[in-house]
CSV table of C-alpha atoms and ligand atoms in Angstrom, one decimal:
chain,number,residue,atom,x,y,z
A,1,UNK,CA,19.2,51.3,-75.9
A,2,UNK,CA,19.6,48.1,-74.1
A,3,UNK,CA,17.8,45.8,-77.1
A,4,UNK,CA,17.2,42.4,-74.9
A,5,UNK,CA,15.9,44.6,-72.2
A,6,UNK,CA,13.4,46.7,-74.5
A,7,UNK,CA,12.5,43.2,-76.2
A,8,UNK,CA,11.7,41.2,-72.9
A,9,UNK,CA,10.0,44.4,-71.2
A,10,UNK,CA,8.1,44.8,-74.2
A,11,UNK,CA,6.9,41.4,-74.6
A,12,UNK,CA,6.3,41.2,-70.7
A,13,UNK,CA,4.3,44.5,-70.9
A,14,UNK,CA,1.8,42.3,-73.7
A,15,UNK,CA,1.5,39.5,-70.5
A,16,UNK,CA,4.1,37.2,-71.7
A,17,UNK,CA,6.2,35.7,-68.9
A,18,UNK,CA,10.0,36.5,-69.3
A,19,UNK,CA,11.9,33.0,-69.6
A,20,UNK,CA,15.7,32.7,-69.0
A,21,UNK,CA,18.0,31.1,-71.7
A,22,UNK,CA,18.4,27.8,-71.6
A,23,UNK,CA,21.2,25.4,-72.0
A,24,UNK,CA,22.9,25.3,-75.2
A,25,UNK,CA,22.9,21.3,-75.0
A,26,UNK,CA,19.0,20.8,-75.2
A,27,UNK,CA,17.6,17.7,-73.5
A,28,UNK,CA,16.5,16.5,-77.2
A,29,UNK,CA,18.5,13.8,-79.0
A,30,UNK,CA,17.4,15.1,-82.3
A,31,UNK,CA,19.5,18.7,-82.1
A,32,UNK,CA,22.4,18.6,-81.6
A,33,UNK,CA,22.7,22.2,-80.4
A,34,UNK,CA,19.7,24.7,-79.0
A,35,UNK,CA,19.3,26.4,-82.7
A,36,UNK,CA,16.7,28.5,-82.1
A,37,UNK,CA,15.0,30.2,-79.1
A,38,UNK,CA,11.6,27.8,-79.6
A,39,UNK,CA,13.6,24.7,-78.9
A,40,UNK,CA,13.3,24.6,-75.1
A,41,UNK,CA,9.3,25.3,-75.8
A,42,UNK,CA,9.3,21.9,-78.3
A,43,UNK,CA,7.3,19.9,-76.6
A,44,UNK,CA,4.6,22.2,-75.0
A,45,UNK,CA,4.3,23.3,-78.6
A,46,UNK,CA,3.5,19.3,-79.4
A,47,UNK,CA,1.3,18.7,-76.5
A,48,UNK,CA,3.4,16.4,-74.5
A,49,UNK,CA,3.7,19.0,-71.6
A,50,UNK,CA,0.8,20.6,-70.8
A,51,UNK,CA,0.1,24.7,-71.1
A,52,UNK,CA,2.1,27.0,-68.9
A,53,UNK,CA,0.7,29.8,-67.5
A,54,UNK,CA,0.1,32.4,-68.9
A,55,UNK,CA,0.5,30.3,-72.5
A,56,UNK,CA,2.5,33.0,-73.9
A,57,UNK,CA,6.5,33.6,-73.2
A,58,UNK,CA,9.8,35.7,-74.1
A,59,UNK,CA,13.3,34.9,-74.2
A,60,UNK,CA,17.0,36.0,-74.9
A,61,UNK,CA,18.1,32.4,-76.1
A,62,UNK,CA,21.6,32.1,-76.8
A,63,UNK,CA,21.4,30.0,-79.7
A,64,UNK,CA,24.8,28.0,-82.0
A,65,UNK,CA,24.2,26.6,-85.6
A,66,UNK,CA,27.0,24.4,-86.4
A,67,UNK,CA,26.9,21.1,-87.4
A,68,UNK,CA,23.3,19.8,-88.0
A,69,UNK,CA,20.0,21.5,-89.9
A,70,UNK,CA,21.0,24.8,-89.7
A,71,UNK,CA,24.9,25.2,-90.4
A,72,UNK,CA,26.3,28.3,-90.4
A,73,UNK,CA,29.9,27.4,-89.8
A,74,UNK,CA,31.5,27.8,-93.1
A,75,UNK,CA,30.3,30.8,-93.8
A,76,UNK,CA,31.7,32.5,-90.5
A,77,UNK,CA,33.8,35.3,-91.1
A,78,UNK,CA,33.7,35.7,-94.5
A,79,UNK,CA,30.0,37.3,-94.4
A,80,UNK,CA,28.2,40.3,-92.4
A,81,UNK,CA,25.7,38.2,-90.5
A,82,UNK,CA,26.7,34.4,-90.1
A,83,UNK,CA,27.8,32.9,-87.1
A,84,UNK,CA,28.1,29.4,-85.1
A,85,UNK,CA,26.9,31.2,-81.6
A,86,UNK,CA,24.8,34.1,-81.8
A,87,UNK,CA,21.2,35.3,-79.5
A,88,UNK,CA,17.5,34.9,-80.7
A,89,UNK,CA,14.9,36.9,-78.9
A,90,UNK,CA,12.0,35.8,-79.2
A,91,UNK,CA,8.2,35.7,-78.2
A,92,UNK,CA,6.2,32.4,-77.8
A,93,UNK,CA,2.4,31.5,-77.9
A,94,UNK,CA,1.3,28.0,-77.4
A,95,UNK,CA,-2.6,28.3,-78.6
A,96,UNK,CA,-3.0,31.9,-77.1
A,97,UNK,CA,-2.5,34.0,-80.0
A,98,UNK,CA,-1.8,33.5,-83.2
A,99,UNK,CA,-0.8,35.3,-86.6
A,100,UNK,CA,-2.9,38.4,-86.3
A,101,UNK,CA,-1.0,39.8,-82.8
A,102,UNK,CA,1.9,38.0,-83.7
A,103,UNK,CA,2.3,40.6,-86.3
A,104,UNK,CA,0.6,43.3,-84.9
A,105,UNK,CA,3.3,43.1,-81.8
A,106,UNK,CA,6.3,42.9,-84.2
A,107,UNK,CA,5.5,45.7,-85.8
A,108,UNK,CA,4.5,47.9,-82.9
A,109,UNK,CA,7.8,46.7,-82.0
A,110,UNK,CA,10.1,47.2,-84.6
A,111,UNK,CA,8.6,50.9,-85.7
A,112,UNK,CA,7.5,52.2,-81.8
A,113,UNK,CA,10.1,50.7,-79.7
A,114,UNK,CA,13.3,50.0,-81.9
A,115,UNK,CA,11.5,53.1,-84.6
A,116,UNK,CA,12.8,51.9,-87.4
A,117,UNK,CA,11.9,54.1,-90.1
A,118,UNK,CA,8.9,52.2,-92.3
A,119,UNK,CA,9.9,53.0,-95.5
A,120,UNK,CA,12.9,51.1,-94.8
A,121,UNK,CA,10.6,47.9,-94.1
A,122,UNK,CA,9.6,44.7,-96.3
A,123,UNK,CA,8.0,42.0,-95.0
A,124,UNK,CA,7.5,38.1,-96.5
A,125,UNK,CA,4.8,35.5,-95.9
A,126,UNK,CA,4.3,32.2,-97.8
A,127,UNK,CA,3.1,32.2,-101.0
A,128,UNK,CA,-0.4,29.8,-99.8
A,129,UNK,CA,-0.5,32.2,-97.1
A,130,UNK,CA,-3.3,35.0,-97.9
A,131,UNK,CA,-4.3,35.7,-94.4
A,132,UNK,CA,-1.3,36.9,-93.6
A,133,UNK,CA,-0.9,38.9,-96.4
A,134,UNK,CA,-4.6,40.4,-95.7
A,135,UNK,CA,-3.2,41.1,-91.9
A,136,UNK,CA,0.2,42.8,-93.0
A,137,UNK,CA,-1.9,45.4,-95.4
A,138,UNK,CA,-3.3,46.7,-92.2
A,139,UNK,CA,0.5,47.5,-91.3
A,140,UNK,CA,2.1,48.1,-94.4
A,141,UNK,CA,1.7,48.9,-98.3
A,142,UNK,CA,0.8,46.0,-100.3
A,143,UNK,CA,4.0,46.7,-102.6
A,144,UNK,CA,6.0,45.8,-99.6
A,145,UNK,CA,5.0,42.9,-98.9
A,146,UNK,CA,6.6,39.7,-101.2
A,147,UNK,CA,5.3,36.3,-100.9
A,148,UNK,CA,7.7,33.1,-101.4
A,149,UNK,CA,7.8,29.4,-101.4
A,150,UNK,CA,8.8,26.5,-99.4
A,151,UNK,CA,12.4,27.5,-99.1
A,152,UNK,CA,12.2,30.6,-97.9
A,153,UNK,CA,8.6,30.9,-96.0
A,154,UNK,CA,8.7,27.3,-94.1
A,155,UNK,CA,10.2,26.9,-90.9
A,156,UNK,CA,11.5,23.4,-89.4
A,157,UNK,CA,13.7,22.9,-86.3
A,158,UNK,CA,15.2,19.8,-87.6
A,159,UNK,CA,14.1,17.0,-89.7
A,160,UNK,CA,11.5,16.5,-87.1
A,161,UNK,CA,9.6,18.6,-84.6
A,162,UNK,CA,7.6,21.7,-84.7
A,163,UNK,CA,7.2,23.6,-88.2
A,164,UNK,CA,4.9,26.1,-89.9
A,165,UNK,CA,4.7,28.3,-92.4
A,166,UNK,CA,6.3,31.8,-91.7
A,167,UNK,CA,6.5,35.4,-92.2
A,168,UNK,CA,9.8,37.5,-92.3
A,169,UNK,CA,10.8,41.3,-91.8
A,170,UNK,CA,13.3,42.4,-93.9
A,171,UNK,CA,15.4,45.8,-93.4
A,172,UNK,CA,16.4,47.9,-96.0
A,173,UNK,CA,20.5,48.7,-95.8
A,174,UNK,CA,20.1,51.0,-98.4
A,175,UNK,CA,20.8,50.7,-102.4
A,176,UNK,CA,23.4,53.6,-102.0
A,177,UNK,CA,25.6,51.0,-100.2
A,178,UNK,CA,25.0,48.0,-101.8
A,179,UNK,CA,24.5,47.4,-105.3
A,180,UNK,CA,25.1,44.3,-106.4
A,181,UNK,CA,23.1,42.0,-108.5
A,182,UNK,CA,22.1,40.1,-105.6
A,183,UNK,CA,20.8,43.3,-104.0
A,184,UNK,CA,17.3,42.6,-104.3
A,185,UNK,CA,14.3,41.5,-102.3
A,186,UNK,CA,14.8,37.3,-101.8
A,187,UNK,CA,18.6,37.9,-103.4
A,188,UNK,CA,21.8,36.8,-101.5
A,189,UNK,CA,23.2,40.7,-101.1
A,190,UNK,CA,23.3,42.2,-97.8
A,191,UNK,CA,20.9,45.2,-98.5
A,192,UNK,CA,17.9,43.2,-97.4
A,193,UNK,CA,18.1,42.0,-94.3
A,194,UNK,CA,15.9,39.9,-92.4
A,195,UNK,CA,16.0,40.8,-88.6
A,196,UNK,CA,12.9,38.8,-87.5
A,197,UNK,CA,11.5,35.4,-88.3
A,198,UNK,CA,7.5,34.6,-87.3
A,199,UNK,CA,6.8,31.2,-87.5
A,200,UNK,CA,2.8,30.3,-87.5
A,201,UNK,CA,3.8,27.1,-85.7
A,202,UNK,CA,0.6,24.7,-87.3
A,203,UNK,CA,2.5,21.0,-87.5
A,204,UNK,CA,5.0,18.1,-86.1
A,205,UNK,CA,7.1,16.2,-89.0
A,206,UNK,CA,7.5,13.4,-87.9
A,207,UNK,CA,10.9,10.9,-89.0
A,208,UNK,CA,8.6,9.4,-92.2
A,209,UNK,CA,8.0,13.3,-93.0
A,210,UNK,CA,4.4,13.3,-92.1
A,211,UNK,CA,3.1,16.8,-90.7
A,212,UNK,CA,0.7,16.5,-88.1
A,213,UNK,CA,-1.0,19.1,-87.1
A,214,UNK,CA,-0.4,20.7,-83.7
A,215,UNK,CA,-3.1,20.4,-80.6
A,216,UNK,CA,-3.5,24.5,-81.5
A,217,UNK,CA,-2.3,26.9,-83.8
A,218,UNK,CA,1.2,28.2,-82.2
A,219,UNK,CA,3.7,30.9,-82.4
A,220,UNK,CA,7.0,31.1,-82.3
A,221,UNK,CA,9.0,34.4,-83.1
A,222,UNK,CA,13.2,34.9,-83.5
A,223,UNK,CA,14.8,38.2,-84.1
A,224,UNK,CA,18.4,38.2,-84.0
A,225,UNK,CA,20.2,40.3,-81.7
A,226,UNK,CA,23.6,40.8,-83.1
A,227,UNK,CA,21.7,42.0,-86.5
A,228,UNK,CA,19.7,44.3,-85.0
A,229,UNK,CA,22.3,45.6,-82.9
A,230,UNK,CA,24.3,46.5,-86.1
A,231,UNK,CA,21.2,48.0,-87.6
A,232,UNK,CA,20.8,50.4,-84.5
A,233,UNK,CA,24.3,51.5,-84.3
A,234,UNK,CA,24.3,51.7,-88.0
A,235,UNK,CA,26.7,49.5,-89.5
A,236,UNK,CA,26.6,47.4,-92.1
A,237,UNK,CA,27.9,44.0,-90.3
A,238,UNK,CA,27.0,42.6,-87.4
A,239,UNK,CA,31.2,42.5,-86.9
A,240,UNK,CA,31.0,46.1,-87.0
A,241,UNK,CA,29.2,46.6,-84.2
A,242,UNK,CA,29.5,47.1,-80.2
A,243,UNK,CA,29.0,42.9,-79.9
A,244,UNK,CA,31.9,42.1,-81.8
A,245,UNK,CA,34.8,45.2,-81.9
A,246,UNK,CA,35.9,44.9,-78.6
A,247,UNK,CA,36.9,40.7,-79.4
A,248,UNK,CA,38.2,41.9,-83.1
A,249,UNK,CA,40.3,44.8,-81.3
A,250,UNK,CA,41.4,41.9,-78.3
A,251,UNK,CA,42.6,39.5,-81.8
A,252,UNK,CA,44.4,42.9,-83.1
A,253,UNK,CA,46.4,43.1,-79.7
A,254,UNK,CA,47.5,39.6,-79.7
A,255,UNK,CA,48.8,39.8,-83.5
A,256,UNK,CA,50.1,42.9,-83.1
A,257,UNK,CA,48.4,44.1,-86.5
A,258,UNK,CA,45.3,46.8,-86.9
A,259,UNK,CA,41.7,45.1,-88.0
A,260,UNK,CA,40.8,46.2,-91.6
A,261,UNK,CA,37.7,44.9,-93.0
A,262,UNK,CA,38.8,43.9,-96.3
A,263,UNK,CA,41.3,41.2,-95.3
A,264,UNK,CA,39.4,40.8,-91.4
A,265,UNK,CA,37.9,37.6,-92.3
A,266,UNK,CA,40.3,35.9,-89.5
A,267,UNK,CA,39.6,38.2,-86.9
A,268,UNK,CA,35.9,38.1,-87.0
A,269,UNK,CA,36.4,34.0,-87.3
A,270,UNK,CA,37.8,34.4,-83.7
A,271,UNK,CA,35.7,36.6,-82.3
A,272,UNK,CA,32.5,34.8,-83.5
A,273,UNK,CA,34.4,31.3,-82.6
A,274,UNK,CA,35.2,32.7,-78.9
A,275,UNK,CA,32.2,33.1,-77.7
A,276,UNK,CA,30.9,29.4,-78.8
A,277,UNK,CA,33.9,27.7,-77.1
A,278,UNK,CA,33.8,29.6,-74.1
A,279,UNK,CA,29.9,29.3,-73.9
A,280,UNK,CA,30.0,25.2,-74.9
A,281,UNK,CA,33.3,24.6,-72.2
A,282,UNK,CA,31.6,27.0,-69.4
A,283,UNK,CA,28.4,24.7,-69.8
A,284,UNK,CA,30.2,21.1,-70.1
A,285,UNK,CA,30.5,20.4,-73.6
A,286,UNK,CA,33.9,18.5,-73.6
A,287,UNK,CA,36.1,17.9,-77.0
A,288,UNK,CA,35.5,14.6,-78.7
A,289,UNK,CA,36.0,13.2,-81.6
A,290,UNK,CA,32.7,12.7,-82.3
A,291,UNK,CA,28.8,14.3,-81.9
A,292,UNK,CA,28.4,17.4,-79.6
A,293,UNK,CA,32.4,17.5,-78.7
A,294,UNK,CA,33.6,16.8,-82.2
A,295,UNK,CA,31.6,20.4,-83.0
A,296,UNK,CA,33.5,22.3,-80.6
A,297,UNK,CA,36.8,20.9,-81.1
A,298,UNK,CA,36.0,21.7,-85.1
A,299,UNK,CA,35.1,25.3,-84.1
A,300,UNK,CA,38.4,25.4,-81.9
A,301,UNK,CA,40.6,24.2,-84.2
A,302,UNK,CA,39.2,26.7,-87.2
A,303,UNK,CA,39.9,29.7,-84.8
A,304,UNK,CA,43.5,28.7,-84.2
A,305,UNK,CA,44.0,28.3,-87.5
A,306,UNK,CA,43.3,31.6,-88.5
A,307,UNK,CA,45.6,32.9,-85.7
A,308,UNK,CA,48.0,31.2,-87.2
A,309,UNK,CA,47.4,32.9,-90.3
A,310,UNK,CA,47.5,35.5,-88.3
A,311,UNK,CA,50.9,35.1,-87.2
A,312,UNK,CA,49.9,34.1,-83.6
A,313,UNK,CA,52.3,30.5,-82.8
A,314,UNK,CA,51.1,30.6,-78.8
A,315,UNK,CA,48.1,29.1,-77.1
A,316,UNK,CA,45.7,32.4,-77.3
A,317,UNK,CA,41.9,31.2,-77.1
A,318,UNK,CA,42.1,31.3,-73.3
A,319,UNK,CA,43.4,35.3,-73.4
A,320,UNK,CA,39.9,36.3,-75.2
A,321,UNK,CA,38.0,34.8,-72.6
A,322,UNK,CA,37.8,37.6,-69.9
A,323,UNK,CA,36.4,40.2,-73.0
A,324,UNK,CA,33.3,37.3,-73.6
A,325,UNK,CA,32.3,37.5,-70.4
A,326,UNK,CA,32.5,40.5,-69.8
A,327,UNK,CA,30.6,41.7,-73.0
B,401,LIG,N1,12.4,29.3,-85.0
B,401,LIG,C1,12.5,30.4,-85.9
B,401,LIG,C2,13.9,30.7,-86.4
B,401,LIG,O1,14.8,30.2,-85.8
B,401,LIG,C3,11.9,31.7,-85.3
B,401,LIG,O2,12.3,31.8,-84.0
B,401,LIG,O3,14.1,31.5,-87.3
């Protein structure tokens, strides 16, 4: 299955208008990168631009978090599911619909079109938030459904900007894989996954911290591709799966060694780091030494430095390119 095509059809099937991706470098001096697939919707969401129409929209946004907010960058390589450049689909409703389709459409979604099996499902919502509890029971068995704080159920896209309360769908990897501690609902282990992210869009922070709420009651959905990917081919790492191998098995030619997982963590640091730099360069992000350019020089410089743990001494970013592109 062709998951951003059965996303966008799906979501243009419900009348939302199928938006391309926009730019990595946002025209917002507050982000430093495009983080998240609502970013290029910011200000419709606060009012300054006025209603498109039809209010509602869906997106493949390619997306990097490194450097700023949301920071994945040391964590690359060394987990299943991080990475500095990765894609969000998402659907977007500014004062059209709000939580009860939001969630009726990601399940119908998740269990009709991707058919996920349910018993694998959990969903979260914010702990103050009882209406969406009330409109997830009509979906799913109560004892699936886990509320948390703050931290976990409150979505920002910086330290200003949109920001709402939120509800996530989690995936169940199975506890004959993974067993750790950690391995429970709202632990760090990798058998609970969240693949999708619903914000209930309902303020503006401003710089002070104020939250002001929005001109109407908003929406603003991300699922992550690469994760759900892995899910549907079955594997348990986003590396693992038909996104990634063909870079990881490109890294493997150049060293002249075969990928194993175990000790992979510099061959999934390139093949995640790749496709930033060769997304950032194609679109004009320059190296500098500091802001925008200092973040892709960083990113640069930690993927030749795992080549060279590698054993690779020659310039070899530029000979992964062609296998980006074409993936
Ligand atoms: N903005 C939310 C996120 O990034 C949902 O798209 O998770």
């Amino acid at each position: 299955m062709d998951i951003r095509e059965a996303y966008l059809n799906f979501f243009a099937s419900k009348g939302h208008e199928i938006i391309p991706s926009a730019p990595l470098v946002p025209n917002d001096a507050t982000l430093l990168f495009t983080n998240a697939g609502m970013v290029p919707f910011k200000s419709i969401f606060t009012g300054e631009v006025p209603r498109p129409t039809p209010p509602i929209r869906t997106s493949c946004q390619t997306c990097i978090r490194a450097g700023g907010k949301h920071n994945d960058l040391d964590n690359v390589g060394y987990t299943a599911r991080h990475h500095t450049f990765f894609e969000m689909l998402g659907n977007f409703s500014f004062g059209e619909y709000f939580k009860k389709d939001a969630i009726a459409y990601a399940w119908e979604f998740v269990t009709q079109v991707l058919k996920l099996p349910k018993d694998r499902l959990y969903v979260t919502v914010h702990e103050s938030d009882d209406e969406a509890f009330a409109l997830w029971e009509q979906h799913i068995a109560k004892e699936r459904i886990y509320r948390f704080g703050d931290h976990d159920n409150f979505w920002q896209m910086g330290d200003t900007g949109p920001c709402g309360p939120c509800s996530e769908i989690f995936y169940d990897q199975g506890g004959e894989h993974f067993n750790t501690p950690e391995d429970y609902m709202g632990g760090d282990g990798d058998r609970f996954l969240e693949i999708w992210n619903l914000v209930f869009m309902q303020y503006e922070r401003s710089s002070d911290g104020k939250l002001t709420p929005l001109p109407k009651p908003s929406i603003d959905t991300g699922m992550g591709l690469e994760r759900v990917t892995a899910i549907m081919e079955g594997k348990f790492s986003n590396y693992d799966s038909s996104l990634f191998m063909p870079l990881i098995e490109e890294v493997a030619k150049l060293c002249g060694k075969p990928y194993a997982y175990e000790s992979g963590a510099s061959y999934r640091v390139i093949s995640d780091h790749i496709r930033s730099v060769t997304f950032l360069l194609a679109q004009g992000t320059t190296f500098d030494k500091e802001g925008r350019g200092y973040v892709l020089r960083r990113i640069l410089r930690r993927a030749i430095r795992h080549g060279y743990l590698l054993g690779i001494k020659e310039p070899f970013m530029y000979r992964l390119v062609d296998k980006v592109c074409e993936l």
